[in-house]
Coordinates of C-alpha atoms and ligand atoms in Angstrom, one line a residue:
M99 CA 87.0 108.1 72.6
K100 CA 89.8 109.3 75.3
L101 CA 91.1 112.8 75.2
N102 CA 94.6 111.8 73.8
E103 CA 93.2 109.9 71.2
L104 CA 90.9 113.1 69.7
T105 CA 92.2 115.3 67.0
A106 CA 93.6 119.2 67.5
H107 CA 90.1 120.4 66.2
E108 CA 87.9 118.4 68.2
I109 CA 90.1 119.1 71.1
L110 CA 89.7 122.8 70.5
D111 CA 85.6 122.5 70.0
L112 CA 85.3 120.8 73.3
I113 CA 87.9 123.4 75.0
K114 CA 85.7 125.9 73.6
Q115 CA 82.1 124.5 75.0
K116 CA 83.9 124.1 78.4
K117 CA 83.9 120.4 78.3
T118 CA 87.6 119.5 78.7
S119 CA 90.8 121.6 79.4
S120 CA 94.3 122.1 78.2
G121 CA 95.7 120.5 81.7
E122 CA 93.1 117.8 81.0
V123 CA 94.2 117.1 77.3
C124 CA 98.1 116.9 78.7
Q125 CA 97.4 114.8 81.3
A126 CA 95.9 112.4 79.1
V127 CA 98.8 112.6 76.6
L128 CA 101.4 111.9 79.4
D129 CA 99.4 109.2 80.4
Q130 CA 99.7 107.4 77.6
I131 CA 103.3 107.8 77.2
E132 CA 103.6 106.6 80.4
R133 CA 101.6 103.4 79.6
S134 CA 103.0 102.7 75.9
D135 CA 106.3 104.8 75.0
E136 CA 108.7 101.7 76.9
N137 CA 107.9 100.0 74.0
V138 CA 107.1 102.6 71.5
K139 CA 110.3 104.8 72.2
A140 CA 108.9 107.8 70.6
F141 CA 110.8 110.1 72.9
V142 CA 114.1 110.5 73.7
R143 CA 113.7 113.5 76.5
L144 CA 110.6 114.7 78.3
N145 CA 109.6 118.5 79.0
D146 CA 109.5 118.4 83.0
Q147 CA 107.4 121.7 82.5
A148 CA 104.4 120.3 80.4
S149 CA 101.9 120.1 82.9
A150 CA 102.7 123.5 84.4
T151 CA 102.3 124.8 81.1
A152 CA 99.3 123.2 79.9
K153 CA 97.7 124.4 83.4
E154 CA 98.4 127.7 82.7
A155 CA 97.8 128.0 79.1
N156 CA 95.8 130.8 77.6
G157 CA 96.5 131.0 73.8
P158 CA 94.2 130.1 71.1
V159 CA 96.0 126.5 70.0
P160 CA 96.7 124.9 73.9
I161 CA 97.8 121.4 72.3
P162 CA 100.3 119.2 73.3
I163 CA 102.9 118.9 70.8
A164 CA 105.6 116.3 70.0
I165 CA 109.2 118.0 68.4
K166 CA 111.8 116.1 66.3
D167 CA 115.0 115.8 68.3
N168 CA 116.8 118.4 65.7
I169 CA 114.7 121.6 66.2
C170 CA 116.0 124.1 68.6
I171 CA 114.1 124.9 72.2
T172 CA 115.6 127.5 74.4
D173 CA 117.7 125.9 77.5
Q174 CA 116.6 122.4 76.4
E175 CA 119.2 119.7 75.4
V176 CA 118.5 118.9 71.5
T177 CA 121.1 116.3 69.8
C178 CA 119.5 115.0 66.4
S179 CA 119.8 111.9 67.9
S180 CA 123.5 112.1 67.7
R181 CA 126.4 111.5 70.4
I182 CA 128.3 114.5 68.9
L183 CA 125.4 116.8 70.4
K184 CA 125.1 115.4 73.6
N185 CA 124.1 118.4 76.2
F186 CA 124.2 120.9 73.5
R187 CA 121.3 123.4 74.6
P188 CA 120.7 126.2 72.4
P189 CA 120.1 129.8 74.0
Y190 CA 117.4 130.9 71.6
D191 CA 113.9 128.8 70.2
A192 CA 113.7 127.8 66.4
T193 CA 111.3 130.4 64.6
V194 CA 108.4 127.6 64.5
I195 CA 109.0 127.0 68.1
E196 CA 108.6 130.9 68.9
K197 CA 105.1 130.5 66.9
L198 CA 104.2 127.5 68.6
K199 CA 104.6 129.2 72.2
K200 CA 103.1 132.0 71.0
S201 CA 99.7 130.1 70.0
G202 CA 99.7 128.4 73.4
A203 CA 101.3 125.3 72.3
V204 CA 102.4 122.3 75.0
I205 CA 105.8 121.4 74.2
L206 CA 105.9 117.7 75.6
G207 CA 109.6 116.9 74.3
H208 CA 111.9 115.9 71.6
T209 CA 111.2 112.7 69.5
N210 CA 113.6 110.4 68.3
M211 CA 114.9 110.2 64.7
D212 CA 117.8 108.8 62.4
E213 CA 121.2 110.5 63.4
F214 CA 121.0 114.3 61.5
A215 CA 118.2 112.9 59.8
F216 CA 120.0 110.6 57.8
G217 CA 117.5 107.7 57.3
S218 CA 114.2 106.1 56.5
S219 CA 113.6 103.8 59.6
T220 CA 114.9 106.0 62.4
E221 CA 117.3 103.0 63.5
N222 CA 120.0 105.1 63.1
S223 CA 120.2 106.9 66.6
C224 CA 122.4 106.9 69.2
Y225 CA 119.1 106.1 71.5
G226 CA 118.4 102.9 69.6
P227 CA 115.6 102.4 67.4
T228 CA 111.7 103.9 67.9
H229 CA 109.1 101.0 67.0
N230 CA 106.0 101.3 65.1
P231 CA 103.0 101.0 67.2
W232 CA 100.8 99.1 64.9
K233 CA 103.5 96.5 64.9
L234 CA 106.2 97.0 67.4
D235 CA 108.6 94.5 65.4
C236 CA 108.6 96.9 62.4
V237 CA 110.0 100.3 61.9
P238 CA 108.0 103.6 61.9
G239 CA 110.2 104.6 59.2
G240 CA 112.4 107.7 59.4
S241 CA 113.9 109.9 59.8
S242 CA 110.7 111.6 61.8
G243 CA 110.2 108.2 62.9
G244 CA 109.8 109.4 66.8
S245 CA 106.8 112.2 65.9
T246 CA 105.0 110.1 63.6
A247 CA 104.9 107.0 65.9
A248 CA 104.1 109.5 69.0
V249 CA 101.3 110.8 66.9
A250 CA 100.0 107.3 65.9
A251 CA 100.3 105.9 69.3
N252 CA 98.6 109.2 70.8
E253 CA 101.0 109.9 73.1
A254 CA 100.8 113.5 71.1
I255 CA 98.3 115.1 69.5
W256 CA 100.3 116.4 66.6
A257 CA 103.9 116.5 65.9
L258 CA 106.5 118.4 63.9
G259 CA 109.1 116.7 61.7
S260 CA 111.5 117.9 59.1
D261 CA 111.7 116.6 55.6
T262 CA 114.6 116.7 53.5
G263 CA 113.9 113.7 51.1
G264 CA 110.9 112.3 52.7
S265 CA 111.1 112.1 56.6
I266 CA 108.0 113.5 57.0
R267 CA 106.1 111.7 54.4
Q268 CA 107.5 108.6 54.6
P269 CA 107.0 107.8 58.3
A270 CA 103.6 109.4 58.0
A271 CA 102.7 106.8 55.3
F272 CA 104.3 103.7 57.8
C273 CA 102.3 104.9 60.8
G274 CA 98.9 105.9 58.9
V275 CA 99.3 109.7 59.7
V276 CA 99.1 112.6 57.7
G277 CA 102.8 114.2 57.0
L278 CA 102.8 117.5 55.1
K279 CA 106.3 118.9 53.5
P280 CA 105.6 122.6 52.5
T281 CA 107.1 124.4 49.6
Y282 CA 110.6 125.1 50.1
G283 CA 110.7 128.6 52.0
L284 CA 107.2 128.4 53.5
V285 CA 108.4 127.7 56.5
S286 CA 111.3 129.3 58.3
R287 CA 114.3 127.1 59.4
Y288 CA 115.9 129.3 61.6
G289 CA 116.6 126.9 64.4
L290 CA 116.2 123.5 62.5
I291 CA 119.6 122.2 62.9
A292 CA 120.9 121.9 58.9
F293 CA 121.3 118.4 57.0
A294 CA 120.7 119.7 53.6
S295 CA 119.9 123.2 53.5
S296 CA 118.7 123.8 49.9
L297 CA 116.1 120.6 50.9
D298 CA 115.1 120.8 54.5
Q299 CA 112.0 122.0 55.6
I300 CA 110.0 121.7 58.9
G301 CA 106.4 120.0 58.6
P302 CA 103.1 119.1 60.5
I303 CA 102.4 115.6 61.2
T304 CA 98.8 115.4 62.3
K305 CA 96.1 112.6 63.0
D306 CA 94.0 114.1 59.9
V307 CA 93.8 116.9 56.9
T308 CA 92.5 119.5 59.1
D309 CA 94.9 119.4 61.9
S310 CA 97.6 119.8 59.1
A311 CA 95.8 122.8 57.8
L312 CA 95.7 124.1 61.5
L313 CA 99.3 123.5 62.4
L314 CA 100.2 124.9 59.2
N315 CA 99.0 127.8 59.7
I316 CA 101.3 128.4 63.1
I317 CA 104.3 127.4 61.6
S318 CA 104.6 129.3 58.0
G319 CA 105.6 132.7 57.3
T320 CA 108.2 134.9 56.2
D321 CA 111.2 135.0 58.8
S322 CA 114.1 137.7 58.4
R323 CA 116.1 135.0 60.3
D324 CA 116.1 132.8 57.3
S325 CA 117.5 134.3 54.1
T326 CA 115.8 131.3 52.1
S327 CA 112.2 132.1 53.6
A328 CA 110.1 133.2 51.0
P329 CA 108.2 136.5 51.1
F330 CA 105.0 135.2 50.7
T331 CA 101.7 136.0 52.3
V332 CA 100.5 132.8 54.1
P333 CA 96.5 132.3 53.6
D334 CA 94.2 130.6 56.1
Y335 CA 94.8 127.0 55.3
T336 CA 91.6 125.6 56.5
K337 CA 89.5 128.0 53.8
A338 CA 91.1 125.2 51.5
L339 CA 89.2 122.5 53.4
V340 CA 86.5 122.1 51.2
N341 CA 85.2 118.9 49.8
E342 CA 85.0 119.3 46.1
V343 CA 87.4 117.7 43.4
K344 CA 85.2 118.4 40.6
N345 CA 87.2 119.0 37.6
I346 CA 90.4 119.1 39.1
K347 CA 93.0 117.7 37.0
I348 CA 95.6 115.2 38.1
G349 CA 98.6 113.7 36.7
I350 CA 99.5 109.9 37.5
P351 CA 103.3 109.8 36.7
M352 CA 103.7 106.7 34.5
E353 CA 107.3 106.5 36.2
Y354 CA 106.2 105.9 39.6
F355 CA 104.3 102.7 38.6
I356 CA 107.1 100.5 37.9
E357 CA 108.9 97.4 39.4
G358 CA 109.8 97.4 42.9
I359 CA 106.2 98.6 44.3
D360 CA 104.6 96.1 46.3
P361 CA 101.4 95.0 44.4
E362 CA 99.1 95.5 47.5
V363 CA 100.1 99.0 47.9
K364 CA 99.8 99.5 44.4
Q365 CA 96.2 98.1 44.7
L366 CA 95.3 100.4 47.3
I367 CA 96.5 103.8 45.4
V368 CA 94.2 102.3 42.4
N369 CA 91.3 102.3 44.9
A370 CA 92.0 105.7 46.0
I371 CA 92.6 107.0 42.3
E372 CA 89.0 105.7 41.4
M373 CA 87.4 107.3 44.5
L374 CA 88.4 110.6 43.8
E375 CA 87.5 109.8 40.0
K376 CA 83.9 109.2 41.5
S377 CA 84.2 112.6 43.0
G378 CA 84.7 114.2 39.9
A379 CA 88.6 114.5 39.6
I380 CA 90.2 114.1 36.2
F381 CA 92.8 111.8 36.1
E382 CA 95.8 111.3 33.0
E383 CA 98.8 109.5 32.5
V384 CA 101.6 111.9 32.4
S385 CA 105.6 111.6 32.5
L386 CA 108.8 113.1 34.5
P387 CA 111.1 111.7 32.5
H388 CA 114.0 112.1 34.9
T389 CA 112.5 110.1 37.7
E390 CA 115.2 107.6 37.6
Y391 CA 118.1 110.0 38.2
A392 CA 116.2 111.6 41.2
V393 CA 118.2 109.2 43.7
A394 CA 121.6 109.8 42.5
T395 CA 121.2 113.4 42.3
Y396 CA 119.4 113.6 45.8
Y397 CA 122.2 111.4 47.4
I398 CA 125.3 113.8 45.6
I399 CA 123.6 116.8 46.9
A400 CA 122.5 116.2 50.5
T401 CA 125.4 114.4 51.3
A402 CA 127.4 116.9 49.9
E403 CA 125.4 120.1 51.8
A404 CA 125.7 117.6 55.3
S405 CA 129.6 117.2 54.8
S406 CA 129.7 120.9 55.0
N407 CA 126.8 121.9 57.5
L408 CA 128.3 118.9 59.7
A409 CA 131.8 120.3 59.4
R410 CA 131.1 122.8 62.8
F411 CA 130.7 119.9 64.7
D412 CA 134.2 119.5 66.1
G413 CA 134.1 119.7 70.0
V414 CA 134.7 123.3 70.1
E415 CA 131.4 124.9 70.2
Y416 CA 128.9 122.6 70.4
G417 CA 128.1 119.5 72.7
L418 CA 130.6 116.6 73.1
R419 CA 134.1 117.2 73.4
C420 CA 136.9 114.0 73.5
H421 CA 140.5 113.5 73.8
P422 CA 142.8 110.4 72.9
E423 CA 144.6 108.6 75.3
K424 CA 147.9 109.7 73.7
M425 CA 148.9 112.0 71.2
R426 CA 148.7 111.7 67.6
K427 CA 149.1 114.5 65.8
N428 CA 148.8 117.9 67.5
P429 CA 146.6 118.6 70.7
L430 CA 143.7 120.7 68.7
V431 CA 143.8 117.9 65.7
D432 CA 143.8 115.2 67.9
M433 CA 140.8 116.7 69.6
Y434 CA 138.7 117.2 66.6
E435 CA 139.5 113.9 65.1
E436 CA 138.4 111.9 68.4
T437 CA 135.2 114.0 68.8
R438 CA 134.2 113.6 65.4
A439 CA 135.4 109.7 65.5
V440 CA 133.6 109.0 68.9
G441 CA 130.6 111.3 68.4
F442 CA 129.5 110.8 65.0
G443 CA 127.5 107.1 63.9
K444 CA 128.2 105.0 61.1
E445 CA 125.7 106.7 58.6
V446 CA 127.1 109.9 59.3
K447 CA 130.8 109.0 58.9
R448 CA 129.3 107.4 55.6
R449 CA 127.8 110.5 54.0
I450 CA 130.6 112.8 55.2
M451 CA 132.7 110.6 53.2
L452 CA 130.6 110.5 50.4
G453 CA 129.7 114.4 50.3
T454 CA 133.5 115.4 51.2
Y455 CA 134.5 113.6 48.0
S456 CA 132.0 114.9 45.5
L457 CA 132.8 118.7 46.5
S458 CA 136.3 117.8 46.6
S459 CA 138.6 119.7 43.5
G460 CA 138.7 117.8 40.3
Y461 CA 135.3 115.9 41.4
Y462 CA 133.3 118.6 41.8
D463 CA 132.3 119.4 38.6
D464 CA 131.4 115.7 37.9
Y465 CA 129.7 115.0 40.6
Y466 CA 128.3 118.1 42.6
L467 CA 127.9 120.4 39.4
R468 CA 126.8 117.7 37.4
G469 CA 123.8 116.8 40.2
L470 CA 123.0 120.4 40.4
K471 CA 122.3 120.5 36.4
V472 CA 120.0 117.1 36.7
R473 CA 117.7 118.9 39.6
T474 CA 117.0 121.5 37.2
L475 CA 116.0 118.9 34.8
I476 CA 114.0 116.9 37.7
K477 CA 112.3 120.6 38.3
N478 CA 111.4 121.5 35.0
D479 CA 109.6 117.8 34.2
F480 CA 107.3 119.1 37.4
D481 CA 106.6 122.2 35.9
K482 CA 105.7 121.0 32.5
V483 CA 103.3 118.4 34.1
F484 CA 102.0 121.8 36.2
E485 CA 101.2 123.7 33.1
N486 CA 98.2 121.6 32.5
Y487 CA 97.4 119.8 36.1
D488 CA 96.5 121.1 39.5
A489 CA 98.2 118.0 41.3
I490 CA 100.0 114.7 41.1
I491 CA 99.3 111.7 42.8
T492 CA 101.9 108.5 43.7
P493 CA 102.4 106.0 46.5
T494 CA 104.2 107.9 49.2
A495 CA 106.6 104.7 49.3
P496 CA 107.0 101.7 47.3
T497 CA 106.2 99.5 50.3
T498 CA 104.7 98.8 53.9
A499 CA 106.9 99.8 57.0
F500 CA 109.7 96.4 57.0
K501 CA 111.1 95.0 59.9
I502 CA 113.5 96.5 62.2
G503 CA 117.1 95.6 61.3
E504 CA 116.1 94.3 57.5
K505 CA 117.5 96.9 55.8
A506 CA 120.1 97.5 58.0
N507 CA 123.2 96.5 56.5
D508 CA 121.7 97.5 53.2
P509 CA 122.1 101.2 52.9
L510 CA 121.4 101.0 49.1
S511 CA 118.2 99.4 49.7
M512 CA 117.2 101.4 52.5
Y513 CA 118.0 104.6 49.6
L514 CA 115.6 103.1 47.9
S515 CA 112.8 103.4 50.1
D516 CA 112.4 107.4 49.7
I517 CA 112.3 106.8 45.7
Y518 CA 109.0 108.6 45.6
T519 CA 109.6 111.5 48.1
I520 CA 112.7 112.9 47.0
S521 CA 112.0 114.6 43.8
A522 CA 109.5 117.2 45.7
N523 CA 112.5 118.1 47.7
L524 CA 114.8 118.6 44.8
A525 CA 112.0 120.3 42.9
G526 CA 111.1 122.4 45.9
I527 CA 107.0 121.8 45.8
P528 CA 105.0 120.9 48.5
A529 CA 103.7 117.3 49.1
I530 CA 101.3 115.7 51.7
S531 CA 100.9 111.8 52.6
I532 CA 97.6 110.7 53.7
P533 CA 96.4 107.6 54.8
C534 CA 95.1 105.2 52.1
G535 CA 94.4 101.8 53.6
F536 CA 96.2 99.0 55.3
S537 CA 97.7 95.9 53.8
K538 CA 96.6 92.5 54.7
D539 CA 98.9 91.9 57.7
G540 CA 97.5 95.5 59.5
L541 CA 100.1 98.2 58.2
P542 CA 98.7 101.7 56.8
V543 CA 99.5 102.7 53.0
G544 CA 99.9 106.0 52.4
L545 CA 99.3 108.5 49.4
Q546 CA 101.1 111.0 48.4
I547 CA 100.0 114.3 47.1
M548 CA 102.1 117.0 45.3
A549 CA 101.0 120.2 43.8
K550 CA 102.6 123.8 42.4
P551 CA 105.2 125.8 44.6
F552 CA 103.2 127.3 47.0
N553 CA 100.0 125.9 46.4
E554 CA 99.5 123.7 49.7
E555 CA 95.7 124.8 49.2
M556 CA 95.4 122.5 46.4
L557 CA 96.9 119.6 48.6
L558 CA 94.6 120.3 51.6
R559 CA 92.0 120.6 48.9
I560 CA 92.3 116.9 47.5
A561 CA 93.3 115.3 50.8
Y562 CA 90.6 116.3 52.8
S563 CA 88.3 115.6 50.0
F564 CA 89.3 112.1 50.2
E565 CA 89.7 111.9 53.8
Q566 CA 85.9 112.8 53.6
S567 CA 85.3 109.4 51.7
T568 CA 87.2 107.3 53.5
D569 CA 88.0 106.6 57.4
W570 CA 91.5 104.8 57.3
H571 CA 92.3 108.2 59.5
K572 CA 90.1 107.1 62.2
R573 CA 91.1 103.4 62.8
K574 CA 93.3 103.9 66.3
V575 CA 95.9 101.7 67.8
R576 CA 95.7 100.8 71.3
L577 CA 98.5 100.2 72.9
Ligands
LIG699 N1 115.9 109.0 53.9 C1 116.4 110.0 53.2 C2 117.8 110.1 53.7 O1 118.3 109.6 54.2 C3 115.7 111.4 53.7 C4 115.7 111.9 55.2 C5 115.1 113.3 55.4 O2 114.2 113.5 54.5 N2 115.6 113.8 56.3 O3 118.6 111.2 53.3

């Protein structure tokens, strides 16, 4: 196998045995980018220092990593794949980047995403769409589609994404890789350009579960620069990688297996459940009765927070500044309006309008406040199930990757592709998506596991045990 096709833990073993070097691995990855990124379009920007950093890397984990285009790296342009942030170069590193640099990581560059992480297909990007490495005419999922496609195409060993309603897990499922959304507060959001601050989390996108634990070890931990970061002592997640699920109690929420789920996806999830049952896990049907309100609640809360977070992009401090040809109101207001009209794409404008509406006086109580109340009911549903169960298993997405353009003019059907992932963000709990098979036409399917807050170890243990008895994660795309 080629170096760029290996996992990080395999590479670290080879480096330890002096069979390869960080420089060689980085070269293999850069060669792959050269070969296939013209078709995949995972990267929006490459770091021209990658090779030099790799040659000098002396930290414990000198692995090449791809970074979603909403995570700040000192002096590197970062745009959230939006015109409005063109040429914005932050003067600081996000906490996760600082931690990665300390570990010796080699940063390859920024990856494509839906503009401001608004989407499920990586089509809403000012750079154009990313393509699914398994089928180039399909979407990679979104919004972290660039990062998942890079890992699936072996253009990066692993990557970081962000997940507000499923943006790590859903593209991980579509691209056949492992994506983990940590508990809210486990990973610092300092330096992550905000979408919906009460939902956003950065997380690892990797080729297998062991790498997911390794990368989570690097990026998690309390941070005084993020007031929502939890005062939590982070364990060594690799210790959770034990192949043992005997007597672990897992709930299957009946609300997740209703109409709209692709029968092939459903069958592969049923097979996965049977496999874990054979290994000794105990499955029972459970109920999350407020599931039907999750998508509506999410789109009230997420758009409200987004409209407020995006108010800062007005042409004054960041990126783009535009002036209309003719004076319309006064020079300042004209500049704000022109900059935002030119800088934001269609989906961003739609969400700013929705969010501003539900936060406006007279509607606040009916929409935003009610959304918060339903969010609590959804969280209570999970708390109740977790009184008796160690984990919950569901599909990650109702379908496999769809064709590029297929849902572009139907925002509602696009919103529904996150129906299984959104609740974990509303409840703040950790969730992982792992490969559990392929459809007849060769597209990957993901299995989602959710657990109690700060019990990433349970996720990793179940995921690892499942992975040990399958080889879906070993299938490679050759591009
Ligand atoms: N697809 C969802 C949305 O469009 C989730 C996005 C995300 O997690 N960033 O909002």
